XYZ file of C-alpha atoms in Angstrom:
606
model
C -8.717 -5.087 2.811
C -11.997 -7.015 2.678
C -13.237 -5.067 5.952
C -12.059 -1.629 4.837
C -13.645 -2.325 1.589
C -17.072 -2.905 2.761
C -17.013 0.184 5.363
C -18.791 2.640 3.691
C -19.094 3.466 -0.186
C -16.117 3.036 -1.984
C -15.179 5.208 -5.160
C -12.429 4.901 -7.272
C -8.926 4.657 -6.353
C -8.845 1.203 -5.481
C -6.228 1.183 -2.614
C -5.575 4.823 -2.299
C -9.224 4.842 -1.416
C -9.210 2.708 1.000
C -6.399 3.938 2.924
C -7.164 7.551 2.058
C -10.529 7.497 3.935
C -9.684 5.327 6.728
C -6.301 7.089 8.142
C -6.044 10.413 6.293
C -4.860 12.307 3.472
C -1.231 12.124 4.469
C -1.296 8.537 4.615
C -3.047 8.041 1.706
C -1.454 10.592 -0.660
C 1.743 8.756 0.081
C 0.640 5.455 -0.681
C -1.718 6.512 -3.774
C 1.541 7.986 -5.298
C 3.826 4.882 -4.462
C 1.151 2.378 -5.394
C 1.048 4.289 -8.907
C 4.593 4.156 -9.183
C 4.728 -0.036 -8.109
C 2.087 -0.301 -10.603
C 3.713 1.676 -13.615
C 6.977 -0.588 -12.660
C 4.806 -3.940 -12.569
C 3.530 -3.301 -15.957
C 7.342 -3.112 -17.307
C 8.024 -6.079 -14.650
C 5.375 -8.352 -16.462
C 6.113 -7.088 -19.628
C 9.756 -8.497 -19.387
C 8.401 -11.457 -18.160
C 6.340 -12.122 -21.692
C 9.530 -11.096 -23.683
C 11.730 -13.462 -21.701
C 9.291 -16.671 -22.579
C 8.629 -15.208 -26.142
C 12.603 -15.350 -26.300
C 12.851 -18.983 -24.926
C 10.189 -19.627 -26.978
C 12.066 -18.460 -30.598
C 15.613 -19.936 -29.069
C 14.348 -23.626 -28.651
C 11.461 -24.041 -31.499
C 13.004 -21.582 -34.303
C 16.609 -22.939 -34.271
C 18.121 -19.962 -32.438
C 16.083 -17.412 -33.856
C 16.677 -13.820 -32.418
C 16.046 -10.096 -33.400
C 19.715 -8.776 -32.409
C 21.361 -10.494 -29.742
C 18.919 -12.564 -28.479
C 19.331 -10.847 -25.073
C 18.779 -7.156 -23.454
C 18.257 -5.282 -27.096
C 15.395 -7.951 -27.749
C 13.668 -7.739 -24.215
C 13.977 -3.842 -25.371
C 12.179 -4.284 -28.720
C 9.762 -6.788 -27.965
C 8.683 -5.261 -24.549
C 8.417 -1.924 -26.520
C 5.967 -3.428 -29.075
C 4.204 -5.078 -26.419
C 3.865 -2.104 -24.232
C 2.666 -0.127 -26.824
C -0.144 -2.699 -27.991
C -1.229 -3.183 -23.747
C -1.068 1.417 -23.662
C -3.800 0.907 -27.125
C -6.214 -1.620 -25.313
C -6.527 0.419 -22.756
C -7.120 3.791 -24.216
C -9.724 1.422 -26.601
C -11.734 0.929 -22.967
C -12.589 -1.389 -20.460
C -15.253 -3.205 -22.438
C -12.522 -4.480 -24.380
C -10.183 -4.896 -21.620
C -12.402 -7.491 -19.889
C -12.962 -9.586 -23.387
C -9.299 -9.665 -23.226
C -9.216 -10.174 -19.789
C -11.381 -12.898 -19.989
C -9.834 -14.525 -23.206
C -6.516 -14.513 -21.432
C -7.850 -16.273 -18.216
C -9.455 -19.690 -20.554
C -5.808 -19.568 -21.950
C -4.197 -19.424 -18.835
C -6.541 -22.220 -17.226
C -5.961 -24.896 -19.562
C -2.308 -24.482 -19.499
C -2.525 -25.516 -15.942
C -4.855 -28.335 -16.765
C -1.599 -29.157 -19.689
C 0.795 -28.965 -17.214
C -0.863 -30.971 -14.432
C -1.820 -33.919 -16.869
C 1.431 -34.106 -18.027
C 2.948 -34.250 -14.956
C 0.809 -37.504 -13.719
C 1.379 -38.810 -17.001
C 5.258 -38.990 -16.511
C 8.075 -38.803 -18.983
C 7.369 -39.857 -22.762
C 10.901 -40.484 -23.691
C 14.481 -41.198 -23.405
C 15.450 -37.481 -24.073
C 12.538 -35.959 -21.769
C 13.864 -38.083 -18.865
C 17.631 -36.780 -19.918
C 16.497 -33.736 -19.468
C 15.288 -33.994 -15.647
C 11.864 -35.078 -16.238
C 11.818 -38.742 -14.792
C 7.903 -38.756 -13.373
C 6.315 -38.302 -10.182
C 8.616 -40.488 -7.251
C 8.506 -40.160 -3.744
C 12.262 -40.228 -2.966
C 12.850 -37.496 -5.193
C 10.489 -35.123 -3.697
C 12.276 -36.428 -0.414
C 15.934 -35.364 -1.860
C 14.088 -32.107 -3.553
C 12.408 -30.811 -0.786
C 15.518 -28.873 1.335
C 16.973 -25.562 0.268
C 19.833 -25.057 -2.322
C 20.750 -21.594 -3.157
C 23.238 -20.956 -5.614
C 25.255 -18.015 -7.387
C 23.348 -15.877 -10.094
C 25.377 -12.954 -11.611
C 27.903 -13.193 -8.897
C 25.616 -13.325 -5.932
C 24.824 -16.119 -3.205
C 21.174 -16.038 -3.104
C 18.953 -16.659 -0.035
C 15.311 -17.112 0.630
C 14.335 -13.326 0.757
C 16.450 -12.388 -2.083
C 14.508 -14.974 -4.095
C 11.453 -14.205 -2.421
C 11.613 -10.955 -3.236
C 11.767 -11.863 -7.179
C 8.715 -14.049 -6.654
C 6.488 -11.780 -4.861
C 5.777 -9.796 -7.933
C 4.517 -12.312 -9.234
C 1.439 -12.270 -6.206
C 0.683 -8.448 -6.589
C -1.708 -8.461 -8.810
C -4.658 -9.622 -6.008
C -5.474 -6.229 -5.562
C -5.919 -5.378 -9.434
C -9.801 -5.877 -9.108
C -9.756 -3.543 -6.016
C -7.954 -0.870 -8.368
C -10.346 -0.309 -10.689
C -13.125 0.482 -7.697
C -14.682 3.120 -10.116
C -15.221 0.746 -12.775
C -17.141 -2.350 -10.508
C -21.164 -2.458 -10.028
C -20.676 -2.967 -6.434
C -17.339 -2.872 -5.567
C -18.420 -3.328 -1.465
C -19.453 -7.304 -2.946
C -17.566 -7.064 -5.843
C -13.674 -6.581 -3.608
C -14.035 -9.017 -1.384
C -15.428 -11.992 -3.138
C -12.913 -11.510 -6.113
C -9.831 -10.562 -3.553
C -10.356 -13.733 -1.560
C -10.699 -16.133 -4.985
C -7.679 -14.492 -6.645
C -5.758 -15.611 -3.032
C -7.368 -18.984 -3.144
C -6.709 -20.096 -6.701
C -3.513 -18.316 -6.431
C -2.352 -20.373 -3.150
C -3.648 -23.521 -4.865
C -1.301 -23.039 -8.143
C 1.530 -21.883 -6.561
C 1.479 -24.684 -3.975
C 0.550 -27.284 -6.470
C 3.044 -26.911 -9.059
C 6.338 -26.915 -7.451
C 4.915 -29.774 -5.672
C 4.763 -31.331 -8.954
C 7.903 -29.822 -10.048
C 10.007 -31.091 -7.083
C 8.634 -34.978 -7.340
C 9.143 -35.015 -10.888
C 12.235 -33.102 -11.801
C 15.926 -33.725 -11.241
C 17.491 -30.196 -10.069
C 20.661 -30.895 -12.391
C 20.570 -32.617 -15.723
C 22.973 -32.407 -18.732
C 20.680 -33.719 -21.292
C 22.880 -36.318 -22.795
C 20.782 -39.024 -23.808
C 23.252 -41.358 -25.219
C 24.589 -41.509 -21.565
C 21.800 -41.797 -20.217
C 20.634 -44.649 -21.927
C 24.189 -46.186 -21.814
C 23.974 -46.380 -17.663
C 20.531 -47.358 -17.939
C 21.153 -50.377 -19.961
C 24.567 -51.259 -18.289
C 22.321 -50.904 -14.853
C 19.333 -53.161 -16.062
C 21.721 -56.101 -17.246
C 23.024 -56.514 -13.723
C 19.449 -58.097 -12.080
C 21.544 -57.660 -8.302
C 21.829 -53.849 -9.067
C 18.543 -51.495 -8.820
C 18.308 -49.037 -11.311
C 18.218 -45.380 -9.440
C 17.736 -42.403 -11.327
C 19.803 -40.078 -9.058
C 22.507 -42.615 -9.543
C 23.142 -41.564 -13.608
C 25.729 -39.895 -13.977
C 23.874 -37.798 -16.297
C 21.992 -36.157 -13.116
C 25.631 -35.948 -10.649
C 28.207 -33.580 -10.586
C 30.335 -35.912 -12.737
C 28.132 -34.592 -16.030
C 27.134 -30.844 -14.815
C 28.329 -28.435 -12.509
C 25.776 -26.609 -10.216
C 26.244 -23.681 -11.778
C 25.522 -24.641 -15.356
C 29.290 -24.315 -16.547
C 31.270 -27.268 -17.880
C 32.442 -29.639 -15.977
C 36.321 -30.357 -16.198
C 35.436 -34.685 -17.194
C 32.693 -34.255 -19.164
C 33.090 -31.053 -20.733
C 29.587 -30.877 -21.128
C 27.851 -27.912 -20.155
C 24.505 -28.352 -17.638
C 21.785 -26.962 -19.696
C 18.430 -28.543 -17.929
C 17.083 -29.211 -14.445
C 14.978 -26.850 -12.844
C 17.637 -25.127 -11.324
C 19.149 -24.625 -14.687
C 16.429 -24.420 -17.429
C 13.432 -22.159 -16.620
C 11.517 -24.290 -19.615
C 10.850 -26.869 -16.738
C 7.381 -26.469 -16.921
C 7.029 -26.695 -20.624
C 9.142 -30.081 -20.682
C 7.073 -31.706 -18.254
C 3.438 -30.276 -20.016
C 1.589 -32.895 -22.301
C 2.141 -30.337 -24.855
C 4.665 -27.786 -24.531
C 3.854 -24.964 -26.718
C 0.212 -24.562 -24.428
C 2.688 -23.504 -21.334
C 3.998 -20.614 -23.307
C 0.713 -19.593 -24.259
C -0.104 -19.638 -20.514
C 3.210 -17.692 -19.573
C 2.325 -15.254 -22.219
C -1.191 -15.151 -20.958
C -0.099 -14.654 -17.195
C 2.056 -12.322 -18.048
C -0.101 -10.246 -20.451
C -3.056 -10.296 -18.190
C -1.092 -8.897 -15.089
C 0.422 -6.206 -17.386
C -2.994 -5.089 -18.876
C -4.333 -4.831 -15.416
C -1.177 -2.958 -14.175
C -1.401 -0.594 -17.016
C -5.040 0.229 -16.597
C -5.278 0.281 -12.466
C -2.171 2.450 -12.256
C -4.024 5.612 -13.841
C -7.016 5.011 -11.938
C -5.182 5.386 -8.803
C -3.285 8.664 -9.653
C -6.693 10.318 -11.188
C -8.491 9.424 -7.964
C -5.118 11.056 -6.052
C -5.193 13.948 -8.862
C -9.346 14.866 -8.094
C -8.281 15.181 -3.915
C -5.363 17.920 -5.171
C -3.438 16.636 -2.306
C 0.256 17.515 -4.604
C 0.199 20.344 -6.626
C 0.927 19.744 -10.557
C -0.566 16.758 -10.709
C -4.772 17.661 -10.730
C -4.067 17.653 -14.999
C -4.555 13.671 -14.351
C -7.930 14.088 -12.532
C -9.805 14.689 -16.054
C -10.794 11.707 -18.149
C -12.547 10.917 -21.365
C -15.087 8.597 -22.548
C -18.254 7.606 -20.479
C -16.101 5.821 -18.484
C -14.026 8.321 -18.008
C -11.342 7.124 -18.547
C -7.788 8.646 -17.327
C -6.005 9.214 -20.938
C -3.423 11.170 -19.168
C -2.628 8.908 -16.826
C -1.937 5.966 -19.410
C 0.259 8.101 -21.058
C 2.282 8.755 -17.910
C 2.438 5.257 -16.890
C 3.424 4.287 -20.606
C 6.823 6.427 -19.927
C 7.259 5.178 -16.503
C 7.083 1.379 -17.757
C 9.238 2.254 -20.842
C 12.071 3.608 -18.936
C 11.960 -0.102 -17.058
C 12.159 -1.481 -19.717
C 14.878 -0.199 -21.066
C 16.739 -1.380 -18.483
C 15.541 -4.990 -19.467
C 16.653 -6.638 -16.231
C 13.548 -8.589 -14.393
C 15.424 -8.998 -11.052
C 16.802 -5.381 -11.395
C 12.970 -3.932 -10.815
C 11.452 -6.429 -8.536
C 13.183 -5.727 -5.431
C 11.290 -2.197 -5.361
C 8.732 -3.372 -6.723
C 8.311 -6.223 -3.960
C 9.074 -2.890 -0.952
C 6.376 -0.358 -2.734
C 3.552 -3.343 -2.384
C 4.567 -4.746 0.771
C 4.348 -0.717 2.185
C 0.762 -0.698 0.577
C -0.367 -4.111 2.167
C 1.130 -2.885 5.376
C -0.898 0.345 5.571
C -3.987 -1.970 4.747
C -3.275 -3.770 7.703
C -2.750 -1.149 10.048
C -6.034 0.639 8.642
C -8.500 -2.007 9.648
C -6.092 -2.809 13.416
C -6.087 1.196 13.870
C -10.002 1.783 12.674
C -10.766 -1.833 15.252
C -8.704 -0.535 18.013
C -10.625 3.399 18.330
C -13.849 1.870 17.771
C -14.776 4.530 15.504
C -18.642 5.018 15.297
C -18.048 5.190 11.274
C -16.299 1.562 11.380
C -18.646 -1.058 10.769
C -18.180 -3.050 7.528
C -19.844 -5.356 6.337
C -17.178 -8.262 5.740
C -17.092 -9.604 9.820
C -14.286 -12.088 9.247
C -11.401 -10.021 10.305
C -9.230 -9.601 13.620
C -7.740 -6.342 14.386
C -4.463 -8.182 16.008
C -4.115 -10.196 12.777
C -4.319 -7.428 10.995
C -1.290 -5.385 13.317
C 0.604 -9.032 12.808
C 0.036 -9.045 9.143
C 1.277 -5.296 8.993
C 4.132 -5.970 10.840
C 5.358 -8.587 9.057
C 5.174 -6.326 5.594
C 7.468 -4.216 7.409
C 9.849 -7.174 8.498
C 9.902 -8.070 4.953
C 10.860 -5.502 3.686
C 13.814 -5.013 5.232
C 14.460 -8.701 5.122
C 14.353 -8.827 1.274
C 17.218 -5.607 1.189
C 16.992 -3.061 3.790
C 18.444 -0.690 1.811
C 15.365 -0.404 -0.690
C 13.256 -0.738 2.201
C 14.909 2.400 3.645
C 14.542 4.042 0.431
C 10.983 3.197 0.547
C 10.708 4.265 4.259
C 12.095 7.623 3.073
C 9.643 8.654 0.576
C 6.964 7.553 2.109
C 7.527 9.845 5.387
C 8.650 12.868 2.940
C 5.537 12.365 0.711
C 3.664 11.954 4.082
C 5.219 15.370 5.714
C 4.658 17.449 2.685
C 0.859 16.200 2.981
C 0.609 17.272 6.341
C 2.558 20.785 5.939
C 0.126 21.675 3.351
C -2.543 20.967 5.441
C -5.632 19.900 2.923
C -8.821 21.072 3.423
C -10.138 17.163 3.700
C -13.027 15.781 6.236
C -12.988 12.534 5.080
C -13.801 11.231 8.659
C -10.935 9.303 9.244
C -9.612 6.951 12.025
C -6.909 9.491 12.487
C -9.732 11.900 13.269
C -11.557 9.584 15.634
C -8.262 9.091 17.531
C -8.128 12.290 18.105
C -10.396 12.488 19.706
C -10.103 9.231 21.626
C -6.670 10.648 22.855
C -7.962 14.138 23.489
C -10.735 12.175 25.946
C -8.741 9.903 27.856
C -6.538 12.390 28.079
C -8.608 15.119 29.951
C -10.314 12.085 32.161
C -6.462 11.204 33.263
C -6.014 15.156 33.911
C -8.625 14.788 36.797
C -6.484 12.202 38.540
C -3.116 14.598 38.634
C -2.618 16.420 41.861
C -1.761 20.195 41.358
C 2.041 21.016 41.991
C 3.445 24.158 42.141
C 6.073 23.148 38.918
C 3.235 22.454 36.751
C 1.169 25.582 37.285
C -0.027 26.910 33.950
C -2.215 30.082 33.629
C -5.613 28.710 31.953
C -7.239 31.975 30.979
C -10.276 33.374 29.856
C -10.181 35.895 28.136
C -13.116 38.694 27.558
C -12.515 39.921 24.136
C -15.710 40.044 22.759
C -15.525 39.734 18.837
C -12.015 38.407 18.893
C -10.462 40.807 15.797
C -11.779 43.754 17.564
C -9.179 43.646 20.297
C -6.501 42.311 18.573
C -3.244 43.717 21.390
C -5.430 41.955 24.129
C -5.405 38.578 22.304
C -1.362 39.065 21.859
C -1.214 39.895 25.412
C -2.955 36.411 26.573
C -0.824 34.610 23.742
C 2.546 35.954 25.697
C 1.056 34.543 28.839
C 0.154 31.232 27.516
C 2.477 30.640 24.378
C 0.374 27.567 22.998
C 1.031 25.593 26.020
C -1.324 26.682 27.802
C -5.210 27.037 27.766
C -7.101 30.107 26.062
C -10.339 31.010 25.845
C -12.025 33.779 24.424
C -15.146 34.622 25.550
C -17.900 36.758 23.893
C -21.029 37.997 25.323
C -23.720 39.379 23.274
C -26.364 41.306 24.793
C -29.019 40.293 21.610
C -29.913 36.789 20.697
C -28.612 36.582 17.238
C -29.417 33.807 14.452
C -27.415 30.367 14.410
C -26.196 31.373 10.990
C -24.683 34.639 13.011
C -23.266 32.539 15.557
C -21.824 29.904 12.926
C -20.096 33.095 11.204
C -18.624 34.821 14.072
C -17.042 31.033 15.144
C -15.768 30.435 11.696
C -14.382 34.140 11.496
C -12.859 33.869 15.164
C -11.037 30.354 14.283
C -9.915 32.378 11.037
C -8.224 34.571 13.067
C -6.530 32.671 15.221
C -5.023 30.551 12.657
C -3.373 33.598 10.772
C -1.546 34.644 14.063
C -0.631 31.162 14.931
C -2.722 31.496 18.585
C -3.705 28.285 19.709
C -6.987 29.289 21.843
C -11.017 28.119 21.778
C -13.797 30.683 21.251
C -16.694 30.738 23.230
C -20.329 32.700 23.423
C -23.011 33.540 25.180
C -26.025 35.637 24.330
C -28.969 37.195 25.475
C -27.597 38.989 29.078
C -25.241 41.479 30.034
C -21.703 41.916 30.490
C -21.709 41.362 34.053
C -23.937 38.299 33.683
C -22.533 36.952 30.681
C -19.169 37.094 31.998
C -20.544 35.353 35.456
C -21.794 32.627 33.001
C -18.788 31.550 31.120
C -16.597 31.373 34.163
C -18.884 28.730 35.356
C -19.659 27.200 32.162
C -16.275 27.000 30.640
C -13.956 24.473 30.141
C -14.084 20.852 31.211
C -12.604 18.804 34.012
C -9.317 20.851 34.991
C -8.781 22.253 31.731
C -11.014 25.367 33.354
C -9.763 29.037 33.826
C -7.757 30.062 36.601
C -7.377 33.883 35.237
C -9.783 35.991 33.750
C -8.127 38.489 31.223
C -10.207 41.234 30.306
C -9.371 45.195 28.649
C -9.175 47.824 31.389
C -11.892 50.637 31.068
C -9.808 53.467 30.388
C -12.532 56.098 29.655
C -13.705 55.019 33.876
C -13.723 59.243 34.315
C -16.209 60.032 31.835
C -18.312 57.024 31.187
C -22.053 56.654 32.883
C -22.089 55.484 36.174
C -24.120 51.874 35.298
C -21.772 50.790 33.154
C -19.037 51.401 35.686
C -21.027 49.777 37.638
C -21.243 46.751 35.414
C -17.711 47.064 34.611
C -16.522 46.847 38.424
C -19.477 44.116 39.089
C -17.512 41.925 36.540
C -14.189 42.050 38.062
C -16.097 41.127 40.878
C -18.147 38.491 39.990
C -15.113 36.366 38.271
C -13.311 36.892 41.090
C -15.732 35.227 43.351
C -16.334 32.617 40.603
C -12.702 31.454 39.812
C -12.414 28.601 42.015
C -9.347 28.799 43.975
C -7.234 25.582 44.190
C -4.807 24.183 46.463
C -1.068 23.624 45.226
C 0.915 21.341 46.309
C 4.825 22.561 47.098
């Protein structure tokens, strides 16, 4: 993304830019509408997320407390509030949306610094170490560090099913590249902040459940009074080592793995970080700062969700590559901002939330960003490969096989994570993608879709020099001497019977005056016109300045390229021969004869 970022000037639209300009409108108005969409759905994603904590946060340190149920209805009611409140800050503008921004990200920061400290400093109590939280120790990071999936709502759970929960919580890298429009220099600006969001991102997710897994027991019932009672009854025997794995307050003898009740102890198996998803906040030096930080995390990615989302579509909307959306393209403010489009995403994120189900939304959400990344991949490895004249950014640190690798991965996860989503996702985007191309936009954006075009149309004709003629692949190439091509329209129709698209055509003009470049640029455009309204696949060519005769002589020997030249020479047949003057029957018989003799004749093969 760094590469494609810095090729050129880049606008706003973030992503749908990006992939807009470098492989085409159809690719890009698929992605810029599916990348709205995953955007919209990670604003209700994180949103859940906050309500979730605030929930935990009311259950453990208000005695219970709860709106309704405590459940689904609050995630509803909360997430509403909260979704309303992100929908005002942004229509407020994105000076206040970066004090925010940046008020969120000093909170966030020193509940990692909490968390860290209070994992080195180790357990502060009986009932912390109860819990699961018995301090940094080799051997349990050793025991921790395998695999063990469990059942959640009546489902085994893998890697990629979990992985595909997780990886919303990594989308947001590309929020800075989102709001494109809104950045000084977005060429400096994209790359620079892309790459640090990956960095400190890598570093915190890699640190903490390193932390988590040396410090934390994965089952623990919580029971301090028998904890302590196998504790002491350990420490009186001096020829018996105390080992924390050992209490039967972290065995299957107190909790079962699946946090029911165990048929001895009848005690149910509350904690461990397989069990309590307040790991984090018992293991902090102070607890309450690691909800602030959830809320923080989770409030930050949901602003920037919220506000990138419209951004995208208005950028889409301003192209008017779908009809009924170009209402979006208009903004207000002098940032013109995309009022419309926050509304639109407001509904969108509502409706998720409704459903108040985190794991329910992330799956898509996880296929509609991998698709992006992949087609971010596959722009810089397709743009690398053509060697476009127009690709040269400025960010040099970039390999165009990585960049098919990383694509192809995107792809493999997808369909690793549930390959029925991914084939959902698959699905729209090659509808979105075919409606783009029926419709046929009137785009030059210069794409590498364009340059390989051309590329292909090249090596193709050089190749063409290298086939031998056979009499099975004989094709009639003609020329065709139609003058001003709508002034002999049954001609034309003739020449398309004879070569039905599959064939080459060329019409040739000769005019007998020198006309003006703007003349010549009209009767081109007017030809091409023409030939698209009756579906006839053919080139137009002209020369100026001599007579029919000549002119004629001239474009059978200038015509064409390699042995994509005319065989035939089509022209109307003189039917006024009687009465006309004598020089121009003259001239009309010369020019039969003259393309005659200038058709190259060419062996073929049997």
């Amino acid at each position: 993304m760094s590469a494609v970022a810095t090729n050129g000037r880049i606008q706003a639209g973030g992503v749908y830019y990006m992939i807009s300009r470098s492989l085409g409108p159809e690719f890009g108005g698929s992605i810029g509408l599916m990348f709205t969409l995953a955007n919209s759905i990670a604003s209700a994603t994180y949103i859940i997320g906050f309500t979730d904590s605030l929930k935990d946060l009311m259950y453990y340190y208000f005695d219970g407390a709860k709106i309704i149920d405590g459940a689904v209805n609050d995630t509803r009611i909360v997430g509403t509030v909260t979704l309303i409140g992100v929908l005002g800050l942004a229509i407020v503008g994105m000076d206040w949306v970066t004090r925010v921004q940046m008020g969120l990200l000093l909170l966030l920061i020193g509940s990692q610094v909490d968390f860290v400290v209070g994992a080195i400093m180790g357990p502060q109590g009986d009932e912390q170490e109860a819990q699961g939280f018995i301090g940094i120790n080799s051997e349990l990071f050793s025991r921790n560090m395998g695999p063990d999936y469990r059942k959640f709502e009546g489902n085994t759970q893998g890697f990629f099913s979990v992985f595909g929960v997780f990886f919303t919580a990594v989308t947001g890298i590309v929020a800075g590249a989102n709001l494109s429009g809104d950045l000084k220099d977005p060429a400096v600006a994209i790359p620079k902040g892309t790459l640090a969001a990956i960095a400190t991102t890598f570093v915190s997710y890699i640190i903490f459940p390193v932390l988590i897994g040396a410090a934390a027991m994965r089952d623990a019932s919580g029971n301090t009074t028998l904890y302590q009672l196998y504790r002491n009854q350990t420490m009186e025997d001096p020829d018996t080592p105390y080992n924390f794995w050992e209490n039967p307050v972290f065995t299957s003898e107190s909790c079962s793995k699946t946090g029911g009740t165990d048929e001895n102890m009848k005690e149910p198996c509350e904690f461990g970080m397989q069990n309590s998803f307040q790991v984090m906040e018992l293991m902090a030096a102070w607890g309450p700062l690691i909800y602030a930080g959830c809320f923080a995390a989770t409030l930050s990615s949901a602003i920037g969700s919220l506000v990138g989302a419209p951004r995208v579509l208005q950028a889409l909307a301003k192209d008017k590559l779908y009809p009924g959306i170009y209402l979006f393209s208009k903004g207000s403010g002098a940032n013109n901002d995309p009022v419309r489009g926050y509304v639109l995403v407001f509904i969108i994120s509502f409706v998720c939330i409704m459903l108040g189900d985190l794991n329910l939304v992330s799956t898509l959400l996880s296929n509609f960003f991998l698709a992006s990344y992949s087609l971010i991949n596959f722009s810089c490895f397709h743009a690398s490969l053509i060697k476009s004249p127009g690709w040269r950014p400025g960010f040099k640190y970039y390999n165009l096989w990585i960049s098919l690798v990383g694509g192809i991965l995107c792809l493999i996860v997808m369909f690793l994570i549930d390959w029925v989503t991914a084939l959902v996702t698959f699905i729209i985007t090659i509808a979105l993608y075919l409606y783009v191309s029926y419709r046929n936009p009137d785009v030059n954006w210069g794409s590498s879709t364009q340059a390989q075009t051309y590329v292909s149309a090249l090596n193709s004709t050089l190749d063409l020099n290298m086939v031998e003629e056979h009499v099975k692949n004989y094709r009639p190439q003609l020329l065709v001497l139609s003058g001003e091509v709508r002034s002999r329209p049954p001609l034309l129709h003739l020449a398309h019977l004879l070569t039905k698209n599959i064939s080459l055509l060329i019409c040739g003009h000769v005019i007998q005056t020198e006309p003006s470049q703007r003349v010549r640029n009209s009767l081109s455009k007017q030809s091409y016109t023409w030939f698209t309204k009756h579906k006839i696949r053919a080139f137009y060519s002209v020369v100026e300045g001599m007579t029919l005769e000549h002119g004629a002589k001239s474009l059978c020997k200038l015509v064409g390229l390699g042995k994509l030249k005319p065989n035939t020479v089509l022209l109307g047949f003189k039917s006024n021969w009687r009465k006309c003057d004598k020089n121009e029957l003259r001239a009309y018989f010369n020019t039969l004869q003259n393309t005659g003799q200038n058709l190259t004749p060419q062996d073929i093969g049997s």
